[in-house]
């Protein structure tokens, strides 16, 4: 196992972004399983055993158990929080239409796109805030250096 594969994923702000990226990776692997005509229960169980993130492994393990208990794979992934309700409906419709691989790949791409948009929005807010904080630090250091010089100049004049 790769312990600590994503050190940023442990931080509160980044954990949601990595969660979306990891979900997208799971959807891509499920698309590969469908394309190769492998059972989804087998693929979910395999991912539960080897995925690097412990939190996602636990969710996949619960989903695999539900699938083995006879629940539909879409419902079980939805119950453990790996797919949203709208995605569950989309996957069921795509499965009936015969284009499940396409739907899984599109939802994976969409999830990565949304994570990227959210990260950009966070950076657009955090970057100016960081510039202001560092600018304030520089201001106080410069002020600390200059105040004794100003008082010395006033005393000498």
Coordinates of N, CA, C and O in Angstrom, one line a residue:
X1 N 0.8 -1.2 0.0 CA 0.0 0.0 0.0 C 0.9 1.3 0.0 O 1.9 1.3 0.6
X2 N 0.4 2.3 -0.6 CA 1.1 3.5 -0.7 C 0.5 4.4 0.5 O -0.5 5.1 0.3
X3 N 1.1 4.4 1.6 CA 0.7 5.2 2.7 C 1.2 6.6 2.5 O 2.3 6.8 2.1
X4 N 0.3 7.6 2.6 CA 0.7 9.0 2.4 C 0.9 9.3 0.9 O 1.8 10.1 0.6
X5 N 0.2 8.6 0.0 CA 0.4 8.9 -1.4 C 0.1 10.3 -1.8 O 0.7 10.9 -2.6
X6 N -0.9 10.9 -1.1 CA -1.3 12.3 -1.4 C -1.3 13.0 0.0 O -2.2 13.1 0.7
X7 N -0.1 13.6 0.3 CA 0.0 14.3 1.6 C -1.0 15.5 1.7 O -1.5 15.8 2.8
X8 N -1.3 16.2 0.6 CA -2.2 17.3 0.6 C -3.6 16.9 0.9 O -4.5 17.6 1.3
X9 N -3.9 15.6 0.6 CA -5.3 15.1 0.7 C -5.7 15.1 2.2 O -6.9 15.0 2.5
X10 N -4.8 15.1 3.1 CA -5.1 15.1 4.5 C -5.6 16.5 5.0 O -6.1 16.6 6.1
X11 N -5.3 17.5 4.3 CA -5.7 18.9 4.7 C -7.1 19.1 4.4 O -7.7 18.6 3.4
X12 N -7.9 19.8 5.3 CA -9.3 19.9 5.1 C -9.8 20.5 3.8 O -10.7 20.0 3.2
X13 N -9.1 21.5 3.3 CA -9.5 22.2 2.1 C -9.3 21.3 0.9 O -10.1 21.2 -0.1
X14 N -8.2 20.6 0.9 CA -7.8 19.7 -0.3 C -8.5 18.4 -0.3 O -8.5 17.7 -1.3
X15 N -9.0 17.9 0.8 CA -9.5 16.6 0.9 C -10.7 16.4 0.0 O -10.9 15.4 -0.7
X16 N -11.6 17.5 -0.1 CA -12.7 17.4 -1.0 C -12.3 17.4 -2.5 O -12.9 16.7 -3.3
X17 N -11.2 18.1 -2.8 CA -10.8 18.1 -4.2 C -10.2 16.7 -4.6 O -10.4 16.2 -5.6
X18 N -9.4 16.1 -3.6 CA -8.8 14.8 -3.9 C -9.9 13.7 -3.9 O -9.8 12.7 -4.6
X19 N -11.0 13.9 -3.1 CA -12.1 13.0 -3.1 C -12.7 12.9 -4.5 O -13.0 11.8 -5.0
X20 N -12.9 14.1 -5.1 CA -13.5 14.1 -6.5 C -12.5 13.4 -7.5 O -13.0 12.7 -8.4
X21 N -11.3 13.7 -7.4 CA -10.3 13.1 -8.3 C -10.2 11.5 -8.1 O -10.2 10.8 -9.0
X22 N -10.3 11.1 -6.8 CA -10.3 9.7 -6.6 C -11.6 9.0 -7.1 O -11.6 7.9 -7.6
X23 N -12.7 9.7 -6.9 CA -14.0 9.2 -7.4 C -13.9 9.0 -8.9 O -14.4 8.0 -9.5
X24 N -13.3 10.0 -9.6 CA -13.1 9.9 -11.0 C -12.3 8.7 -11.4 O -12.6 8.1 -12.4
X25 N -11.2 8.5 -10.6 CA -10.4 7.3 -10.9 C -11.2 6.0 -10.8 O -11.0 5.1 -11.6
X26 N -12.0 5.9 -9.8 CA -12.9 4.7 -9.6 C -13.8 4.6 -10.8 O -14.0 3.5 -11.3
X27 N -14.4 5.7 -11.2 CA -15.3 5.6 -12.4 C -14.6 5.2 -13.7 O -15.1 4.4 -14.5
X28 N -13.3 5.6 -13.8 CA -12.6 5.2 -15.0 C -12.3 3.7 -14.9 O -12.3 3.0 -16.0
X29 N -11.9 3.2 -13.8 CA -11.7 1.8 -13.6 C -12.9 1.0 -13.9 O -12.9 -0.1 -14.5
X30 N -14.1 1.5 -13.4 CA -15.3 0.8 -13.7 C -15.6 0.8 -15.2 O -16.1 -0.2 -15.8
X31 N -15.3 1.9 -15.9 CA -15.5 1.9 -17.4 C -14.6 0.9 -18.0 O -15.0 0.2 -19.0
X32 N -13.4 0.7 -17.5 CA -12.5 -0.3 -18.1 C -13.1 -1.7 -17.9 O -13.0 -2.5 -18.8
X33 N -13.6 -1.9 -16.7 CA -14.2 -3.2 -16.4 C -15.4 -3.5 -17.4 O -15.6 -4.6 -17.9
X34 N -16.2 -2.5 -17.6 CA -17.4 -2.6 -18.5 C -16.9 -2.9 -19.9 O -17.4 -3.8 -20.6
X35 N -15.9 -2.1 -20.4 CA -15.4 -2.3 -21.7 C -14.8 -3.7 -21.9 O -14.9 -4.3 -23.0
X36 N -14.2 -4.3 -20.9 CA -13.6 -5.6 -21.0 C -14.6 -6.7 -20.6 O -14.2 -7.9 -20.4
X37 N -15.8 -6.3 -20.3 CA -16.9 -7.2 -19.9 C -16.6 -8.0 -18.7 O -16.8 -9.2 -18.6
X38 N -16.0 -7.3 -17.7 CA -15.7 -8.0 -16.4 C -16.9 -7.6 -15.5 O -17.5 -6.5 -15.6
X39 N -17.2 -8.4 -14.5 CA -18.2 -8.1 -13.5 C -17.8 -6.9 -12.6 O -16.7 -6.8 -12.2
X40 N -18.8 -6.0 -12.5 CA -18.5 -4.8 -11.7 C -18.3 -5.1 -10.2 O -17.5 -4.4 -9.6
X41 N -18.9 -6.1 -9.7 CA -18.7 -6.5 -8.3 C -17.2 -6.9 -8.1 O -16.6 -6.5 -7.1
X42 N -16.7 -7.6 -9.0 CA -15.3 -8.0 -9.0 C -14.4 -6.8 -9.0 O -13.4 -6.7 -8.2
X43 N -14.7 -5.9 -9.9 CA -13.8 -4.7 -10.0 C -13.9 -3.8 -8.7 O -12.9 -3.3 -8.3
X44 N -15.1 -3.7 -8.2 CA -15.2 -2.9 -7.0 C -14.5 -3.5 -5.8 O -13.8 -2.9 -5.0
X45 N -14.6 -4.8 -5.7 CA -13.8 -5.6 -4.7 C -12.3 -5.4 -4.9 O -11.6 -5.2 -3.9
X46 N -11.9 -5.5 -6.1 CA -10.4 -5.3 -6.4 C -10.0 -3.9 -6.1 O -8.9 -3.8 -5.4
X47 N -10.7 -2.9 -6.4 CA -10.4 -1.5 -6.1 C -10.4 -1.3 -4.6 O -9.5 -0.6 -4.0
X48 N -11.3 -2.0 -3.9 CA -11.4 -1.9 -2.4 C -10.1 -2.4 -1.8 O -9.7 -2.0 -0.7
X49 N -9.5 -3.4 -2.4 CA -8.3 -4.0 -1.8 C -7.0 -3.2 -2.1 O -6.1 -3.3 -1.4
X50 N -7.0 -2.5 -3.2 CA -5.7 -1.9 -3.7 C -5.7 -0.4 -3.8 O -4.7 0.2 -4.1
X51 N -6.8 0.3 -3.5 CA -6.8 1.8 -3.7 C -6.0 2.4 -2.6 O -6.0 2.0 -1.5
X52 N -5.2 3.4 -2.9 CA -4.2 4.0 -2.0 C -4.9 4.8 -0.8 O -4.3 4.8 0.3
X53 N -6.1 5.4 -1.0 CA -6.7 6.1 0.0 C -7.6 5.3 0.9 O -8.5 4.6 0.4
X54 N -7.3 5.3 2.2 CA -8.0 4.4 3.1 C -9.5 4.7 3.2 O -10.3 3.8 3.3
X55 N -9.8 6.0 3.2 CA -11.2 6.4 3.3 C -12.0 5.9 2.1 O -13.1 5.3 2.2
X56 N -11.5 6.0 0.9 CA -12.1 5.5 -0.3 C -12.2 3.9 -0.3 O -13.1 3.3 -0.8
X57 N -11.1 3.3 0.2 CA -11.1 1.8 0.3 C -12.3 1.4 1.2 O -12.9 0.4 0.8
X58 N -12.5 2.1 2.3 CA -13.6 1.7 3.2 C -15.0 1.8 2.4 O -15.8 0.9 2.5
X59 N -15.1 2.9 1.7 CA -16.4 3.1 0.9 C -16.5 2.0 -0.1 O -17.6 1.5 -0.3
X60 N -15.5 1.7 -0.8 CA -15.5 0.6 -1.8 C -15.8 -0.7 -1.2 O -16.5 -1.5 -1.8
X61 N -15.2 -1.0 -0.1 CA -15.5 -2.2 0.6 C -17.0 -2.4 1.0 O -17.6 -3.5 0.8
X62 N -17.6 -1.3 1.5 CA -19.0 -1.4 1.8 C -19.8 -1.5 0.6 O -20.8 -2.3 0.6
X63 N -19.4 -0.8 -0.5 CA -20.2 -1.0 -1.8 C -20.1 -2.4 -2.3 O -21.0 -3.0 -2.8
X64 N -18.9 -3.0 -2.3 CA -18.7 -4.3 -2.7 C -19.5 -5.3 -1.9 O -20.1 -6.3 -2.5
X65 N -19.6 -5.1 -0.6 CA -20.4 -6.0 0.2 C -21.9 -5.9 -0.2 O -22.6 -6.9 -0.3
X66 N -22.3 -4.7 -0.4 CA -23.7 -4.5 -0.9 C -24.0 -5.1 -2.2 O -25.1 -5.7 -2.4
X67 N -23.1 -5.0 -3.1 CA -23.2 -5.6 -4.4 C -23.3 -7.2 -4.3 O -24.1 -7.8 -4.9
X68 N -22.4 -7.7 -3.5 CA -22.4 -9.2 -3.2 C -23.7 -9.6 -2.5 O -24.1 -10.8 -2.7
X69 N -24.3 -8.7 -1.8 CA -25.6 -9.0 -1.1 C -26.8 -9.0 -2.1 O -27.9 -9.2 -1.6
X70 N -26.5 -8.6 -3.3 CA -27.6 -8.6 -4.3 C -28.1 -7.2 -4.7 O -29.0 -7.1 -5.6
X71 N -27.6 -6.1 -4.2 CA -28.0 -4.8 -4.5 C -27.4 -4.4 -5.9 O -26.3 -4.8 -6.2
X72 N -28.1 -3.6 -6.6 CA -27.6 -3.1 -7.9 C -26.4 -2.3 -7.7 O -26.3 -1.6 -6.7
X73 N -25.4 -2.4 -8.6 CA -24.1 -1.7 -8.3 C -24.3 -0.2 -8.3 O -23.6 0.4 -7.5
X74 N -25.2 0.4 -9.1 CA -25.4 1.8 -9.0 C -26.0 2.2 -7.7 O -25.5 3.2 -7.1
X75 N -26.9 1.5 -7.2 CA -27.5 1.8 -5.9 C -26.5 1.7 -4.8 O -26.5 2.5 -3.8
X76 N -25.7 0.6 -4.8 CA -24.7 0.5 -3.7 C -23.7 1.5 -3.7 O -23.3 2.0 -2.7
X77 N -23.2 2.0 -4.9 CA -22.2 3.1 -5.0 C -22.9 4.4 -4.5 O -22.2 5.2 -3.9
X78 N -24.1 4.5 -4.8 CA -24.8 5.7 -4.3 C -25.1 5.7 -2.8 O -24.9 6.8 -2.2
X79 N -25.3 4.6 -2.3 CA -25.6 4.5 -0.8 C -24.3 4.8 0.0 O -24.4 5.3 1.1
X80 N -23.2 4.4 -0.5 CA -21.9 4.7 0.2 C -21.3 6.1 -0.1 O -20.3 6.5 0.4
X81 N -22.0 6.8 -1.1 CA -21.5 8.2 -1.3 C -20.5 8.3 -2.4 O -19.9 9.4 -2.6
X82 N -20.3 7.3 -3.2 CA -19.3 7.4 -4.3 C -19.9 8.0 -5.6 O -19.2 8.6 -6.4
X83 N -21.2 7.9 -5.8 CA -21.9 8.6 -6.9 C -23.1 9.3 -6.4 O -23.7 8.9 -5.4
X84 N -23.5 10.4 -7.0 CA -24.6 11.1 -6.6 C -25.9 10.5 -7.2 O -25.8 9.6 -8.1
X85 N -27.0 10.9 -6.7 CA -28.3 10.4 -7.2 C -28.5 10.6 -8.6 O -29.0 9.7 -9.3
X86 N -28.2 11.8 -9.2 CA -28.3 12.0 -10.6 C -27.4 11.1 -11.4 O -27.8 10.7 -12.5
X87 N -26.2 10.9 -10.9 CA -25.3 10.0 -11.6 C -25.8 8.5 -11.6 O -25.7 7.8 -12.6
X88 N -26.5 8.1 -10.5 CA -27.1 6.8 -10.4 C -28.1 6.6 -11.5 O -28.1 5.6 -12.2
X89 N -29.0 7.6 -11.6 CA -30.0 7.5 -12.7 C -29.4 7.5 -14.1 O -29.8 6.8 -14.9
X90 N -28.4 8.3 -14.3 CA -27.7 8.3 -15.6 C -27.1 7.0 -15.9 O -27.2 6.5 -17.0
X91 N -26.4 6.4 -14.9 CA -25.7 5.1 -15.1 C -26.8 4.0 -15.4 O -26.5 3.1 -16.3
X92 N -27.9 4.0 -14.7 CA -28.9 3.0 -15.0 C -29.5 3.2 -16.4 O -29.7 2.2 -17.1
X93 N -29.7 4.4 -16.8 CA -30.2 4.6 -18.2 C -29.2 4.2 -19.2 O -29.5 3.6 -20.2
X94 N -27.9 4.6 -18.9 CA -26.9 4.2 -19.9 C -26.7 2.7 -19.9 O -26.4 2.1 -21.0
X95 N -26.9 2.0 -18.8 CA -26.7 0.6 -18.8 C -27.8 -0.1 -19.7 O -27.6 -1.0 -20.4
X96 N -29.1 0.5 -19.6 CA -30.2 0.0 -20.4 C -29.9 0.3 -21.9 O -30.3 -0.5 -22.7
X97 N -29.3 1.4 -22.2 CA -29.1 1.8 -23.6 C -27.8 1.2 -24.2 O -27.6 1.2 -25.4
X98 N -27.0 0.6 -23.3 CA -25.8 -0.1 -23.8 C -24.6 0.8 -24.0 O -23.6 0.4 -24.6
X99 N -24.6 2.0 -23.4 CA -23.4 2.9 -23.5 C -22.9 3.3 -22.1 O -22.6 4.4 -21.8
X100 N -22.8 2.3 -21.2 CA -22.3 2.5 -19.9 C -20.9 3.0 -19.8 O -20.6 3.9 -19.0
X101 N -20.1 2.4 -20.7 CA -18.6 2.8 -20.7 C -18.5 4.3 -20.9 O -17.8 5.0 -20.2
X102 N -19.2 4.8 -21.9 CA -19.2 6.3 -22.2 C -19.7 7.1 -21.1 O -19.1 8.1 -20.7
X103 N -20.8 6.7 -20.4 CA -21.3 7.4 -19.3 C -20.4 7.5 -18.1 O -20.2 8.5 -17.5
X104 N -19.7 6.4 -17.8 CA -18.7 6.3 -16.7 C -17.6 7.2 -17.0 O -17.1 8.0 -16.1
X105 N -17.1 7.2 -18.2 CA -15.9 8.1 -18.6 C -16.3 9.5 -18.6 O -15.5 10.4 -18.1
X106 N -17.5 9.9 -19.1 CA -18.0 11.3 -19.1 C -18.2 11.8 -17.6 O -17.8 12.9 -17.4
X107 N -18.7 11.0 -16.8 CA -18.9 11.4 -15.4 C -17.5 11.6 -14.7 O -17.3 12.4 -13.8
X108 N -16.6 10.7 -15.0 CA -15.2 10.9 -14.5 C -14.6 12.2 -14.9 O -14.0 12.9 -14.1
X109 N -14.7 12.5 -16.2 CA -14.2 13.7 -16.8 C -14.9 14.9 -16.1 O -14.2 15.9 -15.8
X110 N -16.2 14.8 -15.9 CA -16.9 15.9 -15.3 C -16.5 16.1 -13.9 O -16.4 17.3 -13.4
X111 N -16.2 15.1 -13.2 CA -15.8 15.2 -11.8 C -14.4 15.9 -11.7 O -14.2 16.7 -10.8
X112 N -13.5 15.5 -12.6 CA -12.2 16.1 -12.6 C -12.3 17.6 -13.0 O -11.7 18.5 -12.4
X113 N -13.2 17.9 -14.0 CA -13.4 19.3 -14.4 C -13.9 20.1 -13.2 O -13.5 21.2 -13.0
X114 N -14.9 19.6 -12.5 CA -15.5 20.3 -11.3 C -14.4 20.5 -10.3 O -14.4 21.6 -9.6
X115 N -13.6 19.5 -10.0 CA -12.6 19.7 -9.0 C -11.6 20.8 -9.4 O -11.1 21.6 -8.6
X116 N -11.3 20.8 -10.7 CA -10.3 21.8 -11.2 C -10.9 23.2 -11.1 O -10.3 24.2 -10.7
X117 N -12.2 23.4 -11.4 CA -12.9 24.7 -11.3 C -12.9 25.1 -9.8 O -12.7 26.3 -9.6
X118 N -13.2 24.2 -8.9 CA -13.2 24.6 -7.5 C -11.8 25.0 -7.0 O -11.7 25.9 -6.2
X119 N -10.8 24.3 -7.5 CA -9.4 24.6 -7.1 C -9.1 26.0 -7.6 O -8.5 26.8 -6.9
X120 N -9.4 26.3 -8.8 CA -9.1 27.6 -9.4 C -9.9 28.7 -8.6 O -9.3 29.7 -8.3
X121 N -11.1 28.4 -8.3 CA -11.8 29.4 -7.5 C -11.2 29.6 -6.1 O -11.1 30.8 -5.7
X122 N -10.8 28.6 -5.5 CA -10.1 28.7 -4.2 C -8.8 29.5 -4.3 O -8.5 30.3 -3.5
X123 N -8.0 29.2 -5.4 CA -6.8 29.9 -5.6 C -7.0 31.4 -5.9 O -6.2 32.2 -5.5
X124 N -8.1 31.7 -6.6 CA -8.4 33.1 -6.9 C -8.7 33.9 -5.7 O -8.6 35.1 -5.6
X125 N -9.2 33.2 -4.7 CA -9.5 33.9 -3.4 C -8.3 33.9 -2.5 O -8.0 34.9 -1.9
X126 N -7.6 32.7 -2.4 CA -6.5 32.6 -1.5 C -5.2 33.4 -1.9 O -4.5 33.8 -1.1
X127 N -5.0 33.5 -3.2 CA -3.8 34.1 -3.6 C -3.7 35.6 -3.2 O -2.7 36.1 -2.6
X128 N -4.8 36.4 -3.5 CA -4.7 37.8 -3.0 C -4.7 37.9 -1.5 O -4.0 38.8 -1.0
X129 N -5.3 37.0 -0.8 CA -5.3 37.0 0.7 C -3.8 36.7 1.1 O -3.3 37.4 2.1
X130 N -3.1 35.8 0.5 CA -1.8 35.5 0.8 C -0.8 36.6 0.5 O 0.1 36.9 1.3
X131 N -1.1 37.3 -0.6 CA -0.3 38.5 -0.9 C -0.4 39.6 0.1 O 0.5 40.2 0.6
X132 N -1.7 39.8 0.6 CA -1.9 40.8 1.6 C -1.3 40.4 3.0 O -0.7 41.3 3.6
X133 N -1.3 39.2 3.3 CA -0.7 38.7 4.6 C 0.8 38.9 4.5 O 1.4 39.4 5.5
X134 N 1.4 38.4 3.4 CA 2.9 38.6 3.3 C 3.3 40.1 3.2 O 4.3 40.5 3.7
X135 N 2.5 40.8 2.5 CA 2.7 42.3 2.4 C 2.7 42.9 3.8 O 3.5 43.8 4.1
X136 N 1.7 42.5 4.6 CA 1.6 43.0 6.0 C 2.8 42.6 6.8 O 3.3 43.4 7.6
X137 N 3.3 41.4 6.6 CA 4.5 41.0 7.3 C 5.7 41.8 6.9 O 6.5 42.3 7.8
X138 N 5.9 42.1 5.7 CA 7.0 42.9 5.2 C 6.8 44.3 5.7 O 7.8 44.9 6.1
X139 N 5.6 44.8 5.7 CA 5.4 46.2 6.2 C 5.8 46.3 7.7 O 6.5 47.2 8.1
X140 N 5.4 45.3 8.5 CA 5.8 45.4 9.9 C 7.3 45.2 10.2 O 7.8 45.8 11.1
X141 N 7.9 44.4 9.4 CA 9.4 44.2 9.5 C 10.1 45.5 9.1 O 11.0 46.0 9.8
X142 N 9.6 46.1 8.0 CA 10.2 47.4 7.6 C 10.0 48.5 8.6 O 10.8 49.3 8.9
X143 N 8.8 48.5 9.1 CA 8.4 49.5 10.1 C 9.3 49.3 11.4 O 9.8 50.3 12.0
X144 N 9.5 48.0 11.8 CA 10.4 47.7 12.9 C 11.8 48.2 12.7 O 12.5 48.6 13.6
X145 N 12.2 48.1 11.5 CA 13.6 48.5 11.2 C 13.7 50.0 11.1 O 14.8 50.6 11.4
X146 N 12.7 50.7 10.6 CA 12.7 52.1 10.3 C 12.4 53.0 11.6 O 12.9 54.1 11.7
X147 N 11.6 52.5 12.5 CA 11.2 53.3 13.6 C 12.4 53.7 14.5 O 12.5 54.9 14.9
X148 N 13.3 52.8 14.8 CA 14.5 53.3 15.6 C 15.3 54.3 14.8 O 15.8 55.3 15.4
X149 N 15.4 54.1 13.5 CA 16.1 55.1 12.7 C 15.4 56.5 12.7 O 16.1 57.5 12.8
X150 N 14.1 56.5 12.6 CA 13.3 57.8 12.7 C 13.6 58.4 14.0 O 13.7 59.7 14.1
X151 N 13.5 57.7 15.1 CA 13.7 58.3 16.4 C 15.1 58.8 16.6 O 15.3 59.8 17.2
X152 N 16.1 58.1 16.0 CA 17.5 58.5 16.1 C 17.6 59.8 15.3 O 18.3 60.7 15.8
X153 N 17.0 59.9 14.2 CA 17.1 61.2 13.4 C 16.5 62.3 14.1 O 17.0 63.4 14.2
X154 N 15.3 62.1 14.8 CA 14.7 63.2 15.6 C 15.5 63.6 16.7 O 15.6 64.8 17.1
X155 N 16.2 62.7 17.4 CA 17.0 63.0 18.5 C 18.2 63.8 18.1 O 18.7 64.8 18.7
X156 N 18.8 63.5 17.0 CA 20.0 64.2 16.5 C 19.7 65.5 15.9 O 20.6 66.3 15.8
X157 N 18.5 65.8 15.5 CA 18.2 67.1 14.9 C 17.8 68.1 15.9 O 17.5 68.2 16.9

